[in-house]
mmCIF file of C-alpha atoms in Angstrom:
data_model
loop_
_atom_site.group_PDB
_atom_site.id
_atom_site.type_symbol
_atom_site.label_atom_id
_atom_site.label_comp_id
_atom_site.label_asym_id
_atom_site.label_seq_id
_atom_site.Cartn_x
_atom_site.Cartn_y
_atom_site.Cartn_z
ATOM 1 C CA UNK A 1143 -71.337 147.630 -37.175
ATOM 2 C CA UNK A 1144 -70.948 144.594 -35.332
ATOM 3 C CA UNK A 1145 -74.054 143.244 -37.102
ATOM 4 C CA UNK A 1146 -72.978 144.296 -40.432
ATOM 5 C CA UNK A 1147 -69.941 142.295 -40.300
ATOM 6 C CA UNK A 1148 -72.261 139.186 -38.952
ATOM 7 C CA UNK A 1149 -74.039 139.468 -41.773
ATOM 8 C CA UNK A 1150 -71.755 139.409 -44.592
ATOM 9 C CA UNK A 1151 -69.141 137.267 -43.143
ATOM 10 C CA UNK A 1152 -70.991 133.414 -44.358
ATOM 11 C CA UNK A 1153 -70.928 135.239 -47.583
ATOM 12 C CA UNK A 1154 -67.247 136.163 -47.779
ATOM 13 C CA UNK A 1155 -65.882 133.276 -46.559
ATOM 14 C CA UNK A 1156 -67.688 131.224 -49.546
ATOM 15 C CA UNK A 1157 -66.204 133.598 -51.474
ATOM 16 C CA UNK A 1158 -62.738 132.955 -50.297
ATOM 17 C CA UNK A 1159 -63.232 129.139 -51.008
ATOM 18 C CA UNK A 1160 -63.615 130.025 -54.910
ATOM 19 C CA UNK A 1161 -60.394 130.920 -54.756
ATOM 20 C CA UNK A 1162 -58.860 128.639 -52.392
ATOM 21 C CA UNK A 1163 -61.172 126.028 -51.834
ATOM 22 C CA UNK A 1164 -60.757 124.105 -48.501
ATOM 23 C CA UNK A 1165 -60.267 120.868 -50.084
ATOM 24 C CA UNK A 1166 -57.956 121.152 -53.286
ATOM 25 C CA UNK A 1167 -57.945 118.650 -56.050
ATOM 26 C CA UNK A 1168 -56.449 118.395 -59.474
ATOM 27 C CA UNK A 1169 -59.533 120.246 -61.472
ATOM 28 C CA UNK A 1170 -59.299 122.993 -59.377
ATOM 29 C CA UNK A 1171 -55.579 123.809 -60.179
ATOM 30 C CA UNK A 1172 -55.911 123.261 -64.058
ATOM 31 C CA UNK A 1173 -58.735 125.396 -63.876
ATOM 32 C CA UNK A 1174 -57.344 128.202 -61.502
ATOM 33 C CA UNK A 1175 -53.518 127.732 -62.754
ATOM 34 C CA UNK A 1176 -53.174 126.695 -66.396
ATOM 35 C CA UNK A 1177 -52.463 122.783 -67.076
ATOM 36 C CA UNK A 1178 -49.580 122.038 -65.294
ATOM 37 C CA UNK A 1179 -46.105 121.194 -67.215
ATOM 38 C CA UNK A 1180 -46.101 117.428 -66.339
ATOM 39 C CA UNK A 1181 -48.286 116.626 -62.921
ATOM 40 C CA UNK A 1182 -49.388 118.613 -59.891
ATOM 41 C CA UNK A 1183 -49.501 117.552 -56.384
ATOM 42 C CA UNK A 1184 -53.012 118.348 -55.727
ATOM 43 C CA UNK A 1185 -52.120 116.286 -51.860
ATOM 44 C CA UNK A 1186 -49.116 118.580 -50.723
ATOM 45 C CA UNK A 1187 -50.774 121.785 -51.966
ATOM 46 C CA UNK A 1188 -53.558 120.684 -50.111
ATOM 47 C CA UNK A 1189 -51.124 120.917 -47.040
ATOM 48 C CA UNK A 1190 -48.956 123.425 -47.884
ATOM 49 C CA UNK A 1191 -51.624 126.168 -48.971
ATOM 50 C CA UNK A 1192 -55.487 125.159 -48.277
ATOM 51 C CA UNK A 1193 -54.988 123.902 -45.085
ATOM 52 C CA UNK A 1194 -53.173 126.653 -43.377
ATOM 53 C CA UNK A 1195 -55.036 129.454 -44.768
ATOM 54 C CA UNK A 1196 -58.140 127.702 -43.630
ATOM 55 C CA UNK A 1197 -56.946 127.001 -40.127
ATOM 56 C CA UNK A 1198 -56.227 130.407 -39.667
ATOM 57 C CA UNK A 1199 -59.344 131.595 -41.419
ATOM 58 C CA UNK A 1200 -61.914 129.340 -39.093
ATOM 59 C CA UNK A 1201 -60.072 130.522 -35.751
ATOM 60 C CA UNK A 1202 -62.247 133.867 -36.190
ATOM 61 C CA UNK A 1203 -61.571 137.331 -37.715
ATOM 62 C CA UNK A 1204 -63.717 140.035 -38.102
ATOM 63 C CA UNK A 1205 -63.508 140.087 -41.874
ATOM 64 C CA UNK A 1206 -63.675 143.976 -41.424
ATOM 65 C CA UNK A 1207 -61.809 144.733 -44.822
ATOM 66 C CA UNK A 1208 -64.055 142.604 -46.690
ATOM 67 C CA UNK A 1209 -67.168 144.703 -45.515
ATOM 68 C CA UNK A 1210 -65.500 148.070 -45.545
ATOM 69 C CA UNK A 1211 -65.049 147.221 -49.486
ATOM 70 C CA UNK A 1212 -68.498 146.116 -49.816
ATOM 71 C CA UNK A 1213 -69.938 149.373 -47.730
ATOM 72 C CA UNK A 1214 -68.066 151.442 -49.963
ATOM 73 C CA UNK A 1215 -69.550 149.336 -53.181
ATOM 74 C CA UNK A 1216 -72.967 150.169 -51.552
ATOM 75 C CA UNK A 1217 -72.430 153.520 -51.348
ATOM 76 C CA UNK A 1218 -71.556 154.192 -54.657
ATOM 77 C CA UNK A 1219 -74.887 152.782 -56.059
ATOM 78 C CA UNK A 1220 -73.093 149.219 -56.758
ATOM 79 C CA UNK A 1221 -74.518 145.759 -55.624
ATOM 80 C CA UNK A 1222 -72.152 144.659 -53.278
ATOM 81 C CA UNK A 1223 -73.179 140.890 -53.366
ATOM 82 C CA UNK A 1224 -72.013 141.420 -57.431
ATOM 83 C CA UNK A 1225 -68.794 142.437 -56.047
ATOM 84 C CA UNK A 1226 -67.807 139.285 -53.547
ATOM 85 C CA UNK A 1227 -64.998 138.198 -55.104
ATOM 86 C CA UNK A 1228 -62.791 141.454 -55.243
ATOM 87 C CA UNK A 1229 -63.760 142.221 -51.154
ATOM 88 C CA UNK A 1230 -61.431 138.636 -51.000
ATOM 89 C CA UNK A 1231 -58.551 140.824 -52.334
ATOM 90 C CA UNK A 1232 -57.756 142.721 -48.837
ATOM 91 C CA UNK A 1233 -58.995 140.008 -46.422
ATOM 92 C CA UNK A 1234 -56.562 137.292 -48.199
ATOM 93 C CA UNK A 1235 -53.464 139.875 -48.051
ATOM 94 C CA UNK A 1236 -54.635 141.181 -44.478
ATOM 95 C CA UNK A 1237 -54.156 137.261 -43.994
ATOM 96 C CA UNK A 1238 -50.932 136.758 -45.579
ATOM 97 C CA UNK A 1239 -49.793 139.545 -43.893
ATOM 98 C CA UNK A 1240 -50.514 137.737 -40.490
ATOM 99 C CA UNK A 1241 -48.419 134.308 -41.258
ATOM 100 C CA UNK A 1242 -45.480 136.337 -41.928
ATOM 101 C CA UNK A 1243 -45.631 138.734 -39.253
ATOM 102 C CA UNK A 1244 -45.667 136.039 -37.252
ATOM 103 C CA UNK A 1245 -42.466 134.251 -38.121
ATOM 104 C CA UNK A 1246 -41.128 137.477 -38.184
ATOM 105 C CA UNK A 1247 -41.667 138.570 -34.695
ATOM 106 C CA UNK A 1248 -41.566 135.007 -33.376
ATOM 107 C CA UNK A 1249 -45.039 135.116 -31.790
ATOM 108 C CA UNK A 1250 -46.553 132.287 -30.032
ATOM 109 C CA UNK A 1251 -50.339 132.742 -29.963
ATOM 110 C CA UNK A 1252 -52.899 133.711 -33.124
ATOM 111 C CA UNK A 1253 -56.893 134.114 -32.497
ATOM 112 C CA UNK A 1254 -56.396 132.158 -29.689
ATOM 113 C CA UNK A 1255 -54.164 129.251 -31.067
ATOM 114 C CA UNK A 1256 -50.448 128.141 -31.410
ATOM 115 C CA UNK A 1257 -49.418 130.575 -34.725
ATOM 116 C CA UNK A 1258 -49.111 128.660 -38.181
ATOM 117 C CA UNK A 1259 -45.440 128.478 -38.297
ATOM 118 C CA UNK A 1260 -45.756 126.765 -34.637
ATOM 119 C CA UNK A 1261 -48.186 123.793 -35.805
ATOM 120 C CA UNK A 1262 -46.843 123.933 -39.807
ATOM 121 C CA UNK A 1263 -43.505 125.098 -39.810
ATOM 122 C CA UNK A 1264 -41.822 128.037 -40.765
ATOM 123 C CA UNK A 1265 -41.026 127.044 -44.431
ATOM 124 C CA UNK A 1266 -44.831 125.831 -44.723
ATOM 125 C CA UNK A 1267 -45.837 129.512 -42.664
ATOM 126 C CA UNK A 1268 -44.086 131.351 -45.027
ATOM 127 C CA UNK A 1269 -44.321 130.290 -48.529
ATOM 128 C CA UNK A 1270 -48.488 130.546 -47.693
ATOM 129 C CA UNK A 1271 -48.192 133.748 -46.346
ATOM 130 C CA UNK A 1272 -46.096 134.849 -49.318
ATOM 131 C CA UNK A 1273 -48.425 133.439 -51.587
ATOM 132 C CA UNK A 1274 -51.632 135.074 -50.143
ATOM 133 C CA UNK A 1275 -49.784 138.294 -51.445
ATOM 134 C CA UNK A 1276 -50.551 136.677 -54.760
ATOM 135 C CA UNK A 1277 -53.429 134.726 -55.358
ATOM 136 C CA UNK A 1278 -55.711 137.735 -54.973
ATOM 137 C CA UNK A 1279 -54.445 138.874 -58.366
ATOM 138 C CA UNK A 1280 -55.964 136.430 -60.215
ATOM 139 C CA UNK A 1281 -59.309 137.742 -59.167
ATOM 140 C CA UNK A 1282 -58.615 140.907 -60.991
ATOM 141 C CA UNK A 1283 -56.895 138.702 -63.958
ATOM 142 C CA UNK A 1284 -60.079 136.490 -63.728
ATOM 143 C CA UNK A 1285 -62.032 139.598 -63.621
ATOM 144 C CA UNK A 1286 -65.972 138.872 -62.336
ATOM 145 C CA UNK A 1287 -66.791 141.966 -62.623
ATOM 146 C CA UNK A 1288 -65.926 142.462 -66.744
ATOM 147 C CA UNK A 1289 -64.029 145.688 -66.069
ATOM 148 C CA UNK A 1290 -62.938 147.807 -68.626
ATOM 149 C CA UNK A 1291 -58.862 147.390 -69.590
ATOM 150 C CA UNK A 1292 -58.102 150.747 -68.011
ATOM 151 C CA UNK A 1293 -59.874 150.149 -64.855
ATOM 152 C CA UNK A 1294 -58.244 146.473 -64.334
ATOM 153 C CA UNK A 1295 -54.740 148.081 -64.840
ATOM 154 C CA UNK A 1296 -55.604 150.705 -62.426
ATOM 155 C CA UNK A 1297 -56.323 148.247 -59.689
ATOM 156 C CA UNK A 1298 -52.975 146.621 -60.524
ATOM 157 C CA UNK A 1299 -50.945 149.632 -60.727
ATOM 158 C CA UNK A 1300 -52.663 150.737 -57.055
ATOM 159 C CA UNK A 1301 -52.351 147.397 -55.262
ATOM 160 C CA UNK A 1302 -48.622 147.151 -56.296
ATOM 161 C CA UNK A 1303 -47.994 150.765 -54.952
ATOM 162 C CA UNK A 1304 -49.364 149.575 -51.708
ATOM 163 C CA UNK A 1305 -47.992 146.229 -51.178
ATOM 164 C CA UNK A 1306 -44.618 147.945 -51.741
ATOM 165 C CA UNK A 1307 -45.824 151.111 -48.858
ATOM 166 C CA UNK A 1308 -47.003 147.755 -46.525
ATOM 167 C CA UNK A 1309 -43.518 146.544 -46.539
ATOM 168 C CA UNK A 1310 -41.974 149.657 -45.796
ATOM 169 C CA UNK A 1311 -44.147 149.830 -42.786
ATOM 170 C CA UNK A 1312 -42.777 146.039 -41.980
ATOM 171 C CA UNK A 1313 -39.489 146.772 -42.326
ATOM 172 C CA UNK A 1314 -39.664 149.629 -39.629
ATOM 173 C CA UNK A 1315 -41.422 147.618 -37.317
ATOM 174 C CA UNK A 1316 -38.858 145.044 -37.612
ATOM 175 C CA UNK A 1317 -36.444 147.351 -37.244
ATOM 176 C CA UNK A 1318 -37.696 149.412 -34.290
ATOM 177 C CA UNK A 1319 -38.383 146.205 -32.044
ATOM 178 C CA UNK A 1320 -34.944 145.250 -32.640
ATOM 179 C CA UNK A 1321 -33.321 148.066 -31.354
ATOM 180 C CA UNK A 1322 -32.562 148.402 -27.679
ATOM 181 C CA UNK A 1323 -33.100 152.458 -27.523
ATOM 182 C CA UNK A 1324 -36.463 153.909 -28.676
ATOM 183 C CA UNK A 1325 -35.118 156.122 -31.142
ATOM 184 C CA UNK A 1326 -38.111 157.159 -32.704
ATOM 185 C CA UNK A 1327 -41.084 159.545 -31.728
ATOM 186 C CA UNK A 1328 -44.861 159.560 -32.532
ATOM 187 C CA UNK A 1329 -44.383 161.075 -36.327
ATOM 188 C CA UNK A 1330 -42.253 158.134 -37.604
ATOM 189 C CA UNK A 1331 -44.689 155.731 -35.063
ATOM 190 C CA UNK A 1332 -47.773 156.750 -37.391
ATOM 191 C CA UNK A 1333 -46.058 156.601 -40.197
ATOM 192 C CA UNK A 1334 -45.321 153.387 -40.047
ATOM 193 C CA UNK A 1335 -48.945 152.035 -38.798
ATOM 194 C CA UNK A 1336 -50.266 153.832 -41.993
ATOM 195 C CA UNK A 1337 -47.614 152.195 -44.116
ATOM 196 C CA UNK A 1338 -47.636 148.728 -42.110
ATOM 197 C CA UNK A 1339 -51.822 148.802 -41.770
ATOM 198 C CA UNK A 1340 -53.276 151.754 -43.357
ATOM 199 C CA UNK A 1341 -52.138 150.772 -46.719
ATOM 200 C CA UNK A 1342 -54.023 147.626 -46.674
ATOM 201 C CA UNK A 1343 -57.537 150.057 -45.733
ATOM 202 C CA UNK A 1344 -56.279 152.024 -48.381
ATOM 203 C CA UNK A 1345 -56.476 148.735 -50.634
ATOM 204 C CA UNK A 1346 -60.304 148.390 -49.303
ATOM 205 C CA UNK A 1347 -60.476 151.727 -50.130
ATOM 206 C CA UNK A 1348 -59.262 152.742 -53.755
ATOM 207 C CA UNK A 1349 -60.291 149.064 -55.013
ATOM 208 C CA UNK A 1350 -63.709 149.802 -54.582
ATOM 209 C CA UNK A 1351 -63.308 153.691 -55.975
ATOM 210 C CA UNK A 1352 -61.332 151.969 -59.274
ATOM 211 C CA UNK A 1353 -63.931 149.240 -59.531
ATOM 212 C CA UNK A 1354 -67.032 151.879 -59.262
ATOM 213 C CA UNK A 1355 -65.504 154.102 -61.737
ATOM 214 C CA UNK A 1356 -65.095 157.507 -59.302
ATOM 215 C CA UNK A 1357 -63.365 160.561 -59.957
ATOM 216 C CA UNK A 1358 -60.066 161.277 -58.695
ATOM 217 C CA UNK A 1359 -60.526 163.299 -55.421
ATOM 218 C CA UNK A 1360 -63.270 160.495 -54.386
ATOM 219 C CA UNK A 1361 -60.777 158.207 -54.488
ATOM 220 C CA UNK A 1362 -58.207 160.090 -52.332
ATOM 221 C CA UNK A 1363 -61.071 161.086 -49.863
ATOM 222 C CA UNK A 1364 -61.995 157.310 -49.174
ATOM 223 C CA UNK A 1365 -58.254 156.462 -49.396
ATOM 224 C CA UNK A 1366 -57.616 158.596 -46.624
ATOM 225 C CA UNK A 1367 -60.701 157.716 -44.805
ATOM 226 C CA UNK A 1368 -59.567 154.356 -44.927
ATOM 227 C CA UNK A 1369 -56.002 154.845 -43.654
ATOM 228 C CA UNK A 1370 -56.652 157.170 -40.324
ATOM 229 C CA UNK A 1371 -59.211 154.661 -39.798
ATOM 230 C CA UNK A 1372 -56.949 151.752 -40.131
ATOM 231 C CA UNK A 1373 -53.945 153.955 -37.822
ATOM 232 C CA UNK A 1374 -56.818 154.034 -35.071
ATOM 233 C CA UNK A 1375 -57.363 150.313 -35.536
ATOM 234 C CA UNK A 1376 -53.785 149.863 -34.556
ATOM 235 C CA UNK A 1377 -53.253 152.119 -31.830
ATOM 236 C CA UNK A 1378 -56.571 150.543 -30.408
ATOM 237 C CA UNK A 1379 -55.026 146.969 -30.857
ATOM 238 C CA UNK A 1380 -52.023 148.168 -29.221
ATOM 239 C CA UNK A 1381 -54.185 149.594 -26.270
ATOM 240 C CA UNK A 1382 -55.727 146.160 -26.588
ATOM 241 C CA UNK A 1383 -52.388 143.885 -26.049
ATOM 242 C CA UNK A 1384 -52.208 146.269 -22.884
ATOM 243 C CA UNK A 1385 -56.043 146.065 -21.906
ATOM 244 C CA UNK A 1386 -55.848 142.029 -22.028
ATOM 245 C CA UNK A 1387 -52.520 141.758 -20.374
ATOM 246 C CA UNK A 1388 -53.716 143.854 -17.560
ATOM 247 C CA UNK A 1389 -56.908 141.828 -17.416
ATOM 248 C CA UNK A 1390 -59.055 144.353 -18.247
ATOM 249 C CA UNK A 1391 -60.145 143.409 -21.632
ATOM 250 C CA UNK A 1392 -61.788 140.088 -23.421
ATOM 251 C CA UNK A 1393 -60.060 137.232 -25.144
ATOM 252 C CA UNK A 1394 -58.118 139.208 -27.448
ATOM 253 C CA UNK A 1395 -56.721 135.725 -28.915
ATOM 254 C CA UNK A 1396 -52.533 136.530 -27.955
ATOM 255 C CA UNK A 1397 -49.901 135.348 -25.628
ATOM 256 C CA UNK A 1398 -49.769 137.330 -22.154
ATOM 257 C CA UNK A 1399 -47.677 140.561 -22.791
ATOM 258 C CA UNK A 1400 -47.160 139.669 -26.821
ATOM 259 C CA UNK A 1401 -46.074 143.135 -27.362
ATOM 260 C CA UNK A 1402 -43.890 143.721 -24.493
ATOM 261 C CA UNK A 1403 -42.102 140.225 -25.202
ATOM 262 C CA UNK A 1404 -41.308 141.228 -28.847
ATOM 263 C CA UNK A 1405 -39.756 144.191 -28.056
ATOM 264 C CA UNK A 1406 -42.343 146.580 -30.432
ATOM 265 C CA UNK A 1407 -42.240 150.342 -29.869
ATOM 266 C CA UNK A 1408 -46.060 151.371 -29.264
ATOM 267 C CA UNK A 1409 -47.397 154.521 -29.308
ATOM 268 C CA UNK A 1410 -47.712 154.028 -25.327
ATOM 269 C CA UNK A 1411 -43.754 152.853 -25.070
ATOM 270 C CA UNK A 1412 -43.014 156.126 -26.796
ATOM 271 C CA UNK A 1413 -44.742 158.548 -24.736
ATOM 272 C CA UNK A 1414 -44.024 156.717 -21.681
ATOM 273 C CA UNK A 1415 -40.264 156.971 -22.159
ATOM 274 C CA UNK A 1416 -41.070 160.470 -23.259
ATOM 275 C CA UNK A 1417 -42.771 161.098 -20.381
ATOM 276 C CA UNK A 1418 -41.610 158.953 -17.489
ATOM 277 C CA UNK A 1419 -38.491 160.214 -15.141
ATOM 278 C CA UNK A 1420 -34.877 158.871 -16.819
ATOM 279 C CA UNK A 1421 -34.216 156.081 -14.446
ATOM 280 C CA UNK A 1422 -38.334 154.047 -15.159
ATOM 281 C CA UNK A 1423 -37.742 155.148 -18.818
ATOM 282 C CA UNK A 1424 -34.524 153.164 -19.025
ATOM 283 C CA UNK A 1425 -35.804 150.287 -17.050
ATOM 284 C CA UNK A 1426 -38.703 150.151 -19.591
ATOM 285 C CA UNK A 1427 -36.135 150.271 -22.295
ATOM 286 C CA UNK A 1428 -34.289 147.330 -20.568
ATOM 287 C CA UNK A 1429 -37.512 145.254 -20.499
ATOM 288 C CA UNK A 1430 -38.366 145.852 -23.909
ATOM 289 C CA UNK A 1431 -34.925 144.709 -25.159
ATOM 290 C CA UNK A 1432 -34.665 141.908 -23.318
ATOM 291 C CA UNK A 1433 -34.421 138.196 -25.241
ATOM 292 C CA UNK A 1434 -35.762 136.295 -22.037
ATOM 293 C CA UNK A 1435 -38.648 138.598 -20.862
ATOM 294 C CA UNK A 1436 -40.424 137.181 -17.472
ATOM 295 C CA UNK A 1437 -44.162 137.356 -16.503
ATOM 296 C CA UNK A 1438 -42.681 139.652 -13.530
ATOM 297 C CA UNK A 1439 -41.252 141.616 -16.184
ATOM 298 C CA UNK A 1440 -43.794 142.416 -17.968
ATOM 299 C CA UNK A 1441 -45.677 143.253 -15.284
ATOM 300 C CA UNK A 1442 -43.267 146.326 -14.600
ATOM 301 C CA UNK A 1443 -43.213 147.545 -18.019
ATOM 302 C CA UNK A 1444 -46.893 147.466 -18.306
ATOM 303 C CA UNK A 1445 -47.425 149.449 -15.125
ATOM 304 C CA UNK A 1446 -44.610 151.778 -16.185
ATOM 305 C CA UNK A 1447 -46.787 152.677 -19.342
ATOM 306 C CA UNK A 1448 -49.812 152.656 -17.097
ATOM 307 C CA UNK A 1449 -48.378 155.098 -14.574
ATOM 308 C CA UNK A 1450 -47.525 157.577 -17.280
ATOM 309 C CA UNK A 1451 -50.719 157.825 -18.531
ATOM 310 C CA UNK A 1452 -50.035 156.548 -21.854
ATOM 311 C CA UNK A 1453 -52.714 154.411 -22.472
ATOM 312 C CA UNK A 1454 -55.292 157.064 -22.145
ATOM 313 C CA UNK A 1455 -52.811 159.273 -24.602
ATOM 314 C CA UNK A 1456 -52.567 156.316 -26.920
ATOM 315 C CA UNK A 1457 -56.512 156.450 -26.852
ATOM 316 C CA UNK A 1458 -57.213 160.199 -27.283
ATOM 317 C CA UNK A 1459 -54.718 160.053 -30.110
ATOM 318 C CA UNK A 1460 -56.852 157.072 -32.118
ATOM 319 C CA UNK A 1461 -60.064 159.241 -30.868
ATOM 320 C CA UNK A 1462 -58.195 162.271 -33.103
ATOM 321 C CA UNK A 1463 -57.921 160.313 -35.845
ATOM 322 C CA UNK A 1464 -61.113 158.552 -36.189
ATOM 323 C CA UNK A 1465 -62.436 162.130 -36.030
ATOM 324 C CA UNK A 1466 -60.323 163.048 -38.882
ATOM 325 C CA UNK A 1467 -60.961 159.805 -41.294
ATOM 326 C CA UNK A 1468 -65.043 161.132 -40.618
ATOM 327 C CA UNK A 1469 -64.193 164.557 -41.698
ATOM 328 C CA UNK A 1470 -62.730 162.889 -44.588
ATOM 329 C CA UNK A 1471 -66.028 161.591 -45.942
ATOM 330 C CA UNK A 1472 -68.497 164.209 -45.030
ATOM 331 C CA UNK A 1473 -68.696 166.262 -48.500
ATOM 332 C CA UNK A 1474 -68.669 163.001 -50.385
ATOM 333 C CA UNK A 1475 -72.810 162.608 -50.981
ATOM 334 C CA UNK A 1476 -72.912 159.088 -49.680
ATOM 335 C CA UNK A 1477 -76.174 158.274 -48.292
ATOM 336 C CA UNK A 1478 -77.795 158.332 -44.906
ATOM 337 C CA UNK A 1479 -76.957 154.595 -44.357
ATOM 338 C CA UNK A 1480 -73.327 154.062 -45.604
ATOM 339 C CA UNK A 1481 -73.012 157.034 -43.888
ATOM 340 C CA UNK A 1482 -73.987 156.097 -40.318
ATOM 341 C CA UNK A 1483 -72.069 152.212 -41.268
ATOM 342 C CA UNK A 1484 -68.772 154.606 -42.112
ATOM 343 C CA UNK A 1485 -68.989 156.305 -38.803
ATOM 344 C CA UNK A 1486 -69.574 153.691 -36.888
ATOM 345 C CA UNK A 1487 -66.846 151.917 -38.088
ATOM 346 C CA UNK A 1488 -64.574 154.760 -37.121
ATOM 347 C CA UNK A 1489 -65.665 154.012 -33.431
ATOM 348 C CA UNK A 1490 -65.699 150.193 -34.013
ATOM 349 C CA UNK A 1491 -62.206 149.830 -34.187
ATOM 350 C CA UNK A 1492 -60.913 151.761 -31.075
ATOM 351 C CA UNK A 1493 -63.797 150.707 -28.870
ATOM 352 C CA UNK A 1494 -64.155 147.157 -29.419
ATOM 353 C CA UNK A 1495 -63.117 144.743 -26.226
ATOM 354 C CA UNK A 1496 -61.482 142.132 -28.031
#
């Protein structure tokens, strides 16, 4: 899998610079945004928009989403290289998606560098991140691929449904590392991961089952595929925050205990609290709820989650559900190759070290 993404990443990335190109200038957004009403500023777009999104961009990424969609495209008889500019659509959101999360949970450290809002400012942070939930509309308004009316409505109609599900997912997040009590248990916890992520692999999903004309039930199958696969990927970058901060993983590109500091109810915080005996479960609570969390500190919560064994539930449980997003796919006559690429993605994103 690992090679797969190599391959096609050059290729997206070009991609992504047709729609935002890295260096902006008045041609581009006359002929991207209409003629303007009396004069753009081609200089502080450049600096507001292009520059961000490319910073973040060139820091890495594994561009997954992007190759998902164009594995998918494969599979369903489709050239996927005919196809480049609508595998932009999840990896721009996914993007987006970052900035804001971000400023929202304050964090210091993205793919290995100060986050956007830290070197750019929040208002700059934001208003690109908000706007990546945009732009990649006007590549099915632009429409490369000269889809039919019905179909181009359909993708509309499905990536509104999801944007609004992704926000839902947000908003508990927000909520949840907020609290002080962990008031939640593992039902709501994967709920929200497949509002929060797995609507964005449902995205990858359905965009390429709308595009490539495919029945109903195909649709779902992938869809659902996509979003147990994208849960995993979560719980496995949760185990991954843990991993690094324990020194047993690689450079995973965040801030020493990121997830501990910000407070966020993991499947591992809720089965060690579950789990643990009243008085650690409380001090874990504590920790977690803190505003000034110490290295020290995080030291005791991660050993508190280590000591209840809930890293290796947190991984059987992503091990379940990659099983499950396989199942998904097996009736659906794809062949020998997109098959092996879809399982191996399904171990991809739990097993991978960084």
């Amino acid at each position: 899998m690992r090679e797969t993404l190599a391959d096609w990443r050059p290729a997206i990335d070009d991609a992504i610079a047709e729609l935002v190109p890295r260096e902006i200038d008045a041609d581009y957004l006359e002929s991207y945004f209409g003629s303007p009403t009396y004069a753009y500023d081609p200089e502080g777009i450049q600096r507001a928009l292009a520059t961000p999104l490319w910073d973040l961009l060139d820091r890495g990424g594994k561009r997954w989403r992007a190759v998902l969609f164009l594995v998918f495209m494969e599979g369903f008889g489709e050239d996927p290289a005919e196809y480049l500019p609508y595998a932009c659509i999840p990896e721009i959101l996914h993007n987006g998606t970052i900035i804001v999360d971000d400023v929202e949970d304050g964090a210091t450290i993205r793919r290995g560098e100060p986050a956007l809002h830290r070197v750019y400012g929040r208002d700059i942070a934001l208003n690109a991140g908000n706007a990546m939930y945009f732009l990649p509309l006007k590549i099915i308004t632009n429409d490369p691929a000269d889809l039919p009316a019905d179909r181009q409505l359909a993708a509309y109609e499905m990536l509104m449904e999801e944007l609004n599900r992704t926000h839902l997912g947000q908003g508990m997040d927000i909520c949840w590392h907020n609290e002080r009590e962990v008031r939640i248990g593992t039902e709501e916890y994967l709920e929200m991961c497949a509002c929060k992520t797995g609507c964005l692999g449902r995205i990858v999903a359905r965009l390429a089952a709308i595009i490539a004309d495919q029945p109903p039930e195909v649709e779902a199958a992938v869809a659902k595929y996509a979003e147990l696969t994208a849960v995993a990927f979560q719980i496995g970058d949760d185990i991954l925050d843990v991993e690094n901060s324990l020194g047993r993983a690689g450079d995973f590109g965040k801030a020493f205990g990121n997830d501990i500091r910000e407070g966020k109810k993991t499947l591992m915080v809720i089965h060690a609290i579950e789990t643990s005996d009243p008085e650690r479960a409380d001090r874990l609570q504590t920790i977690l709820a803190a505003d000034d969390t110490t290295d020290d500190d995080v030291r005791e919560a991660l050993e508190i989650i280590s000591d209840a064994g809930s890293i290796e539930y947190a991984r059987d449980r992503a091990l379940e559900l990659a099983a499950q997003a396989r199942a998904e796919i097996d009736g659906l006559g794809f062949d020998d190759e997109t098959s092996r690429k879809l399982e191996e993605f399904t171990e991809f994103v739990i097993e991978r070290d960084e």
